[in-house]
Amino acid sequence: DIQMTQSPSTLSASVGDRVTITCRASHSVSRWLAWYQQKPGKAPKLLISKASTLESGVPSRFSGSGSGTEFTLTITSLQPDDFATYYCQQYETYLTFGQGTKVEIK
Amino acid sequence: QVQLVEAGGGVVQPGRSLRLSCTASGFTFGSSGMHWVRQAPGKGLEWVAFLRYDGSNKQYAESVKGRFTISRDNSKNTVYLQMNSLRPEDTAVYYCAKGVTGWYSQFDYWGQGTLVTVSS
């Protein structure tokens, strides 16, 4: 199986900050990488597909980049609604998620 | 709009069975691959099972293979997860999710989840 490792596990930030979350794959997943946002008690929401394609309705302050084994999710100018847990997921071979990154208020 | 509504969760003793259902609306269910993804309390997401739109391809996580069965009824826009020989480590919120493409896919819509608790 391809293992996905996110860093950091927890991130403390303030409104207006630029935030970057990293996701590393144990083997290349090309660009078959998605990012999700999950708020407490809610289902995950798809933000980004194919490493960098923003889903419809997702604010442009979210962006994704990377290929192969290293990927990043960037939130420019963090908003109050963005405090949540973020997961990466590879779908190149089998389906596996990262362990999550919690973005909390500093 | 797209809706996925799960049902069937509850408290069950180890070794017993439970069947979850997920009823879909707002998209062409009969053309969509469907998945089950679970999340243990306070933990991350784990993919559980996939079923191709026509039922011809089923895939399972190793952790549930041989115990869980995914099925669907396209006439009812519903996908099911039959869970047998349940273990305490199966305790989780179970989400059904719509795949964008085939088995190897991201999930563009999710249900609200149903909690399964396996405990004596």
PDB file of C-alpha atoms in Angstrom:
ATOM      1  CA  ASP A   1       0.000   0.000   0.000  1.00  0.00           C
ATOM      2  CA  ILE A   2       1.017   3.598  -0.553  1.00  0.00           C
ATOM      3  CA  GLN A   3       1.389   5.390   2.776  1.00  0.00           C
ATOM      4  CA  MET A   4       0.488   9.068   3.009  1.00  0.00           C
ATOM      5  CA  THR A   5       2.138  11.222   5.667  1.00  0.00           C
ATOM      6  CA  GLN A   6       0.973  14.747   6.440  1.00  0.00           C
ATOM      7  CA  SER A   7       2.868  17.412   8.294  1.00  0.00           C
ATOM      8  CA  PRO A   8       2.383  19.036  10.616  1.00  0.00           C
ATOM      9  CA  SER A   9      -0.267  17.103  12.547  1.00  0.00           C
ATOM     10  CA  THR A  10      -1.458  20.315  14.169  1.00  0.00           C
ATOM     11  CA  LEU A  11      -0.940  23.856  13.027  1.00  0.00           C
ATOM     12  CA  SER A  12      -1.741  26.969  15.067  1.00  0.00           C
ATOM     13  CA  ALA A  13      -2.441  30.037  12.995  1.00  0.00           C
ATOM     14  CA  SER A  14      -4.220  33.370  13.036  1.00  0.00           C
ATOM     15  CA  VAL A  15      -6.786  34.871  10.717  1.00  0.00           C
ATOM     16  CA  GLY A  16      -4.951  36.343   7.751  1.00  0.00           C
ATOM     17  CA  ASP A  17      -1.979  33.967   7.963  1.00  0.00           C
ATOM     18  CA  ARG A  18      -0.643  31.996   5.027  1.00  0.00           C
ATOM     19  CA  VAL A  19      -0.784  28.299   5.846  1.00  0.00           C
ATOM     20  CA  THR A  20       0.968  25.394   4.135  1.00  0.00           C
ATOM     21  CA  ILE A  21       0.293  21.703   4.754  1.00  0.00           C
ATOM     22  CA  THR A  22       2.545  19.017   3.290  1.00  0.00           C
ATOM     23  CA  CYS A  23       1.565  15.519   2.188  1.00  0.00           C
ATOM     24  CA  ARG A  24       4.210  12.932   1.297  1.00  0.00           C
ATOM     25  CA  ALA A  25       3.577   9.613  -0.428  1.00  0.00           C
ATOM     26  CA  SER A  26       5.691   6.514   0.138  1.00  0.00           C
ATOM     27  CA  HIS A  27       5.665   5.879  -3.629  1.00  0.00           C
ATOM     28  CA  SER A  28       4.890   8.120  -6.558  1.00  0.00           C
ATOM     29  CA  VAL A  29       1.206   8.836  -7.077  1.00  0.00           C
ATOM     30  CA  SER A  30       1.824  11.049 -10.108  1.00  0.00           C
ATOM     31  CA  ARG A  31      -0.780  13.796  -9.640  1.00  0.00           C
ATOM     32  CA  TRP A  32      -3.565  11.545  -8.364  1.00  0.00           C
ATOM     33  CA  LEU A  33      -3.933  13.454  -5.116  1.00  0.00           C
ATOM     34  CA  ALA A  34      -6.985  15.055  -3.517  1.00  0.00           C
ATOM     35  CA  TRP A  35      -7.416  17.365  -0.530  1.00  0.00           C
ATOM     36  CA  TYR A  36     -10.422  17.448   1.796  1.00  0.00           C
ATOM     37  CA  GLN A  37     -11.588  19.747   4.581  1.00  0.00           C
ATOM     38  CA  GLN A  38     -13.480  18.314   7.535  1.00  0.00           C
ATOM     39  CA  LYS A  39     -15.162  20.223  10.338  1.00  0.00           C
ATOM     40  CA  PRO A  40     -16.176  18.565  13.639  1.00  0.00           C
ATOM     41  CA  GLY A  41     -19.209  16.352  13.278  1.00  0.00           C
ATOM     42  CA  LYS A  42     -19.390  16.879   9.522  1.00  0.00           C
ATOM     43  CA  ALA A  43     -18.473  14.889   6.452  1.00  0.00           C
ATOM     44  CA  PRO A  44     -15.300  15.726   4.550  1.00  0.00           C
ATOM     45  CA  LYS A  45     -15.581  18.185   1.687  1.00  0.00           C
ATOM     46  CA  LEU A  46     -13.549  17.809  -1.494  1.00  0.00           C
ATOM     47  CA  LEU A  47     -11.393  20.896  -2.085  1.00  0.00           C
ATOM     48  CA  ILE A  48      -8.834  19.912  -4.703  1.00  0.00           C
ATOM     49  CA  SER A  49      -8.454  17.050  -7.187  1.00  0.00           C
ATOM     50  CA  LYS A  50      -5.514  15.966  -9.325  1.00  0.00           C
ATOM     51  CA  ALA A  51      -3.113  17.797  -7.034  1.00  0.00           C
ATOM     52  CA  SER A  52      -4.066  21.315  -8.111  1.00  0.00           C
ATOM     53  CA  THR A  53      -7.567  21.455  -9.621  1.00  0.00           C
ATOM     54  CA  LEU A  54      -9.852  23.510  -7.412  1.00  0.00           C
ATOM     55  CA  GLU A  55     -13.368  22.132  -7.070  1.00  0.00           C
ATOM     56  CA  SER A  56     -16.280  24.321  -8.034  1.00  0.00           C
ATOM     57  CA  GLY A  57     -17.254  26.743  -5.288  1.00  0.00           C
ATOM     58  CA  VAL A  58     -14.015  26.408  -3.329  1.00  0.00           C
ATOM     59  CA  PRO A  59     -12.499  29.832  -2.557  1.00  0.00           C
ATOM     60  CA  SER A  60      -9.436  30.781  -4.555  1.00  0.00           C
ATOM     61  CA  ARG A  61      -7.400  31.250  -1.376  1.00  0.00           C
ATOM     62  CA  PHE A  62      -6.996  27.456  -1.456  1.00  0.00           C
ATOM     63  CA  SER A  63      -4.399  26.031  -3.814  1.00  0.00           C
ATOM     64  CA  GLY A  64      -2.609  22.753  -4.302  1.00  0.00           C
ATOM     65  CA  SER A  65       0.692  21.856  -5.883  1.00  0.00           C
ATOM     66  CA  GLY A  66       3.125  19.001  -6.293  1.00  0.00           C
ATOM     67  CA  SER A  67       3.551  15.717  -8.095  1.00  0.00           C
ATOM     68  CA  GLY A  68       5.137  12.344  -7.509  1.00  0.00           C
ATOM     69  CA  THR A  69       5.661  12.014  -3.780  1.00  0.00           C
ATOM     70  CA  GLU A  70       5.411  15.540  -2.382  1.00  0.00           C
ATOM     71  CA  PHE A  71       2.365  17.770  -2.338  1.00  0.00           C
ATOM     72  CA  THR A  72       1.261  20.953  -0.595  1.00  0.00           C
ATOM     73  CA  LEU A  73      -2.032  22.570   0.260  1.00  0.00           C
ATOM     74  CA  THR A  74      -1.758  26.313   0.740  1.00  0.00           C
ATOM     75  CA  ILE A  75      -4.332  28.643   2.222  1.00  0.00           C
ATOM     76  CA  THR A  76      -3.498  32.277   1.621  1.00  0.00           C
ATOM     77  CA  SER A  77      -5.049  34.643   4.156  1.00  0.00           C
ATOM     78  CA  LEU A  78      -6.680  32.151   6.530  1.00  0.00           C
ATOM     79  CA  GLN A  79     -10.339  32.897   7.255  1.00  0.00           C
ATOM     80  CA  PRO A  80     -12.402  31.966  10.350  1.00  0.00           C
ATOM     81  CA  ASP A  81     -14.267  29.337   8.314  1.00  0.00           C
ATOM     82  CA  ASP A  82     -10.980  27.586   7.456  1.00  0.00           C
ATOM     83  CA  PHE A  83     -10.251  26.280  10.950  1.00  0.00           C
ATOM     84  CA  ALA A  84     -10.749  22.575  10.365  1.00  0.00           C
ATOM     85  CA  THR A  85      -8.901  19.330   9.744  1.00  0.00           C
ATOM     86  CA  TYR A  86      -7.437  18.719   6.300  1.00  0.00           C
ATOM     87  CA  TYR A  87      -6.754  15.338   4.718  1.00  0.00           C
ATOM     88  CA  CYS A  88      -4.873  14.336   1.610  1.00  0.00           C
ATOM     89  CA  GLN A  89      -5.879  11.205  -0.308  1.00  0.00           C
ATOM     90  CA  GLN A  90      -4.065   9.376  -3.074  1.00  0.00           C
ATOM     91  CA  TYR A  91      -5.993   7.525  -5.768  1.00  0.00           C
ATOM     92  CA  GLU A  92      -3.179   6.348  -7.985  1.00  0.00           C
ATOM     93  CA  THR A  93      -3.148   2.835  -6.572  1.00  0.00           C
ATOM     94  CA  TYR A  94      -5.706   1.667  -4.040  1.00  0.00           C
ATOM     95  CA  LEU A  95      -7.128   4.476  -1.873  1.00  0.00           C
ATOM     96  CA  THR A  96      -5.336   5.864   1.148  1.00  0.00           C
ATOM     97  CA  PHE A  97      -5.597   8.997   3.248  1.00  0.00           C
ATOM     98  CA  GLY A  98      -3.095  10.991   5.219  1.00  0.00           C
ATOM     99  CA  GLN A  99      -3.586  11.115   8.976  1.00  0.00           C
ATOM    100  CA  GLY A 100      -4.889  14.666   8.882  1.00  0.00           C
ATOM    101  CA  THR A 101      -3.698  18.138   9.799  1.00  0.00           C
ATOM    102  CA  LYS A 102      -5.723  20.143  12.296  1.00  0.00           C
ATOM    103  CA  VAL A 103      -5.605  23.896  11.708  1.00  0.00           C
ATOM    104  CA  GLU A 104      -6.443  25.582  14.987  1.00  0.00           C
ATOM    105  CA  ILE A 105      -6.732  29.130  16.191  1.00  0.00           C
ATOM    106  CA  LYS A 106      -3.516  30.559  17.610  1.00  0.00           C
TER     107      LYS A 106
ATOM    108  CA  GLN B   1     -28.766  19.047  -5.276  1.00  0.00           C
ATOM    109  CA  VAL B   2     -26.815  15.906  -4.522  1.00  0.00           C
ATOM    110  CA  GLN B   3     -27.815  14.129  -1.322  1.00  0.00           C
ATOM    111  CA  LEU B   4     -26.549  10.941   0.262  1.00  0.00           C
ATOM    112  CA  VAL B   5     -28.411   9.754   3.346  1.00  0.00           C
ATOM    113  CA  GLU B   6     -27.056   6.892   5.421  1.00  0.00           C
ATOM    114  CA  ALA B   7     -29.068   4.791   7.830  1.00  0.00           C
ATOM    115  CA  GLY B   8     -28.722   1.627   9.869  1.00  0.00           C
ATOM    116  CA  GLY B   9     -26.052   2.484  12.398  1.00  0.00           C
ATOM    117  CA  GLY B  10     -26.341   1.606  16.064  1.00  0.00           C
ATOM    118  CA  VAL B  11     -24.862  -0.349  18.920  1.00  0.00           C
ATOM    119  CA  VAL B  12     -24.111  -4.017  18.251  1.00  0.00           C
ATOM    120  CA  GLN B  13     -22.298  -6.730  20.161  1.00  0.00           C
ATOM    121  CA  PRO B  14     -19.028  -8.179  18.880  1.00  0.00           C
ATOM    122  CA  GLY B  15     -19.595 -11.000  16.413  1.00  0.00           C
ATOM    123  CA  ARG B  16     -23.013  -9.756  15.377  1.00  0.00           C
ATOM    124  CA  SER B  17     -24.137  -8.221  12.083  1.00  0.00           C
ATOM    125  CA  LEU B  18     -25.458  -4.893  10.874  1.00  0.00           C
ATOM    126  CA  ARG B  19     -26.556  -3.563   7.488  1.00  0.00           C
ATOM    127  CA  LEU B  20     -26.056   0.048   6.505  1.00  0.00           C
ATOM    128  CA  SER B  21     -27.874   1.740   3.661  1.00  0.00           C
ATOM    129  CA  CYS B  22     -27.223   4.920   1.725  1.00  0.00           C
ATOM    130  CA  THR B  23     -29.932   6.469  -0.435  1.00  0.00           C
ATOM    131  CA  ALA B  24     -28.867   8.886  -3.131  1.00  0.00           C
ATOM    132  CA  SER B  25     -30.580  11.694  -4.999  1.00  0.00           C
ATOM    133  CA  GLY B  26     -29.661  14.570  -7.255  1.00  0.00           C
ATOM    134  CA  PHE B  27     -27.382  12.690  -9.629  1.00  0.00           C
ATOM    135  CA  THR B  28     -27.444   9.670 -11.929  1.00  0.00           C
ATOM    136  CA  PHE B  29     -26.882   7.008  -9.310  1.00  0.00           C
ATOM    137  CA  GLY B  30     -26.905   4.173 -11.820  1.00  0.00           C
ATOM    138  CA  SER B  31     -23.857   5.628 -13.561  1.00  0.00           C
ATOM    139  CA  SER B  32     -21.780   6.260 -10.443  1.00  0.00           C
ATOM    140  CA  GLY B  33     -19.311   4.163  -8.515  1.00  0.00           C
ATOM    141  CA  MET B  34     -20.017   4.252  -4.796  1.00  0.00           C
ATOM    142  CA  HIS B  35     -17.771   3.862  -1.785  1.00  0.00           C
ATOM    143  CA  TRP B  36     -17.943   3.436   1.965  1.00  0.00           C
ATOM    144  CA  VAL B  37     -15.366   5.291   4.067  1.00  0.00           C
ATOM    145  CA  ARG B  38     -15.157   5.104   7.849  1.00  0.00           C
ATOM    146  CA  GLN B  39     -13.721   7.200  10.636  1.00  0.00           C
ATOM    147  CA  ALA B  40     -13.064   5.801  14.088  1.00  0.00           C
ATOM    148  CA  PRO B  41     -13.736   8.225  16.952  1.00  0.00           C
ATOM    149  CA  GLY B  42     -11.058  10.919  16.995  1.00  0.00           C
ATOM    150  CA  LYS B  43      -9.164   9.245  14.150  1.00  0.00           C
ATOM    151  CA  GLY B  44      -8.595   9.739  10.434  1.00  0.00           C
ATOM    152  CA  LEU B  45     -10.383   8.471   7.361  1.00  0.00           C
ATOM    153  CA  GLU B  46     -10.179   4.882   6.131  1.00  0.00           C
ATOM    154  CA  TRP B  47     -11.567   3.681   2.808  1.00  0.00           C
ATOM    155  CA  VAL B  48     -13.670   0.529   3.299  1.00  0.00           C
ATOM    156  CA  ALA B  49     -15.331  -0.637   0.089  1.00  0.00           C
ATOM    157  CA  PHE B  50     -16.153   0.222  -3.535  1.00  0.00           C
ATOM    158  CA  LEU B  51     -18.835  -0.929  -5.933  1.00  0.00           C
ATOM    159  CA  ARG B  52     -18.854  -0.137  -9.637  1.00  0.00           C
ATOM    160  CA  TYR B  53     -21.953   1.500 -11.071  1.00  0.00           C
ATOM    161  CA  ASP B  54     -23.191  -1.766 -12.563  1.00  0.00           C
ATOM    162  CA  GLY B  55     -22.174  -3.979  -9.650  1.00  0.00           C
ATOM    163  CA  SER B  56     -19.516  -5.760 -11.692  1.00  0.00           C
ATOM    164  CA  ASN B  57     -16.497  -4.757  -9.594  1.00  0.00           C
ATOM    165  CA  LYS B  58     -16.317  -4.887  -5.812  1.00  0.00           C
ATOM    166  CA  GLN B  59     -13.255  -3.971  -3.801  1.00  0.00           C
ATOM    167  CA  TYR B  60     -12.582  -4.080  -0.067  1.00  0.00           C
ATOM    168  CA  ALA B  61     -10.004  -2.914   2.408  1.00  0.00           C
ATOM    169  CA  GLU B  62      -7.965  -5.777   3.853  1.00  0.00           C
ATOM    170  CA  SER B  63      -9.320  -4.941   7.305  1.00  0.00           C
ATOM    171  CA  VAL B  64     -12.881  -5.874   6.282  1.00  0.00           C
ATOM    172  CA  LYS B  65     -12.359  -8.400   3.488  1.00  0.00           C
ATOM    173  CA  GLY B  66     -14.389 -11.550   4.060  1.00  0.00           C
ATOM    174  CA  ARG B  67     -16.614  -9.874   6.661  1.00  0.00           C
ATOM    175  CA  PHE B  68     -18.213  -6.932   4.834  1.00  0.00           C
ATOM    176  CA  THR B  69     -20.201  -7.013   1.590  1.00  0.00           C
ATOM    177  CA  ILE B  70     -21.111  -4.004  -0.523  1.00  0.00           C
ATOM    178  CA  SER B  71     -24.139  -4.153  -2.805  1.00  0.00           C
ATOM    179  CA  ARG B  72     -26.516  -1.799  -4.580  1.00  0.00           C
ATOM    180  CA  ASP B  73     -30.032  -1.537  -5.936  1.00  0.00           C
ATOM    181  CA  ASN B  74     -30.041   0.964  -8.766  1.00  0.00           C
ATOM    182  CA  SER B  75     -33.846   0.878  -8.921  1.00  0.00           C
ATOM    183  CA  LYS B  76     -33.870   2.288  -5.382  1.00  0.00           C
ATOM    184  CA  ASN B  77     -30.807   4.549  -5.746  1.00  0.00           C
ATOM    185  CA  THR B  78     -29.372   2.792  -2.735  1.00  0.00           C
ATOM    186  CA  VAL B  79     -26.034   1.246  -1.805  1.00  0.00           C
ATOM    187  CA  TYR B  80     -25.645  -1.119   1.135  1.00  0.00           C
ATOM    188  CA  LEU B  81     -22.901  -2.339   3.422  1.00  0.00           C
ATOM    189  CA  GLN B  82     -23.543  -5.680   5.090  1.00  0.00           C
ATOM    190  CA  MET B  83     -21.214  -5.980   8.059  1.00  0.00           C
ATOM    191  CA  ASN B  84     -20.769  -9.415   9.619  1.00  0.00           C
ATOM    192  CA  SER B  85     -18.551 -10.703  12.433  1.00  0.00           C
ATOM    193  CA  LEU B  86     -18.213  -7.190  13.781  1.00  0.00           C
ATOM    194  CA  ARG B  87     -15.257  -6.327  15.980  1.00  0.00           C
ATOM    195  CA  PRO B  88     -14.717  -3.480  18.449  1.00  0.00           C
ATOM    196  CA  GLU B  89     -12.201  -1.978  16.012  1.00  0.00           C
ATOM    197  CA  ASP B  90     -15.032  -1.579  13.472  1.00  0.00           C
ATOM    198  CA  THR B  91     -16.502   1.142  15.706  1.00  0.00           C
ATOM    199  CA  ALA B  92     -16.650   4.257  13.531  1.00  0.00           C
ATOM    200  CA  VAL B  93     -18.779   6.726  11.671  1.00  0.00           C
ATOM    201  CA  TYR B  94     -19.484   5.171   8.295  1.00  0.00           C
ATOM    202  CA  TYR B  95     -19.852   7.511   5.327  1.00  0.00           C
ATOM    203  CA  CYS B  96     -21.054   6.630   1.880  1.00  0.00           C
ATOM    204  CA  ALA B  97     -19.353   8.648  -0.802  1.00  0.00           C
ATOM    205  CA  LYS B  98     -19.764   9.088  -4.523  1.00  0.00           C
ATOM    206  CA  GLY B  99     -16.699   8.394  -6.626  1.00  0.00           C
ATOM    207  CA  VAL B 100     -15.812  10.740  -9.443  1.00  0.00           C
ATOM    208  CA  THR B 101     -14.521   8.001 -11.726  1.00  0.00           C
ATOM    209  CA  GLY B 102     -13.911   4.285 -11.238  1.00  0.00           C
ATOM    210  CA  TRP B 103     -12.401   2.491  -8.242  1.00  0.00           C
ATOM    211  CA  TYR B 104      -9.317   4.700  -8.019  1.00  0.00           C
ATOM    212  CA  SER B 105     -11.085   7.964  -7.464  1.00  0.00           C
ATOM    213  CA  GLN B 106     -11.577  10.938  -5.281  1.00  0.00           C
ATOM    214  CA  PHE B 107     -14.945  11.428  -3.581  1.00  0.00           C
ATOM    215  CA  ASP B 108     -16.967  14.451  -4.607  1.00  0.00           C
ATOM    216  CA  TYR B 109     -20.042  13.958  -2.424  1.00  0.00           C
ATOM    217  CA  TRP B 110     -20.430  12.433   1.030  1.00  0.00           C
ATOM    218  CA  GLY B 111     -23.324  11.516   3.255  1.00  0.00           C
ATOM    219  CA  GLN B 112     -23.653  12.794   6.795  1.00  0.00           C
ATOM    220  CA  GLY B 113     -22.444   9.498   8.236  1.00  0.00           C
ATOM    221  CA  THR B 114     -23.937   6.883  10.530  1.00  0.00           C
ATOM    222  CA  LEU B 115     -22.287   5.752  13.760  1.00  0.00           C
ATOM    223  CA  VAL B 116     -21.627   2.075  14.351  1.00  0.00           C
ATOM    224  CA  THR B 117     -20.569   1.099  17.856  1.00  0.00           C
ATOM    225  CA  VAL B 118     -19.385  -2.449  18.472  1.00  0.00           C
ATOM    226  CA  SER B 119     -19.418  -3.154  22.178  1.00  0.00           C
ATOM    227  CA  SER B 120     -20.577  -5.773  24.630  1.00  0.00           C
TER     228      SER B 120
END
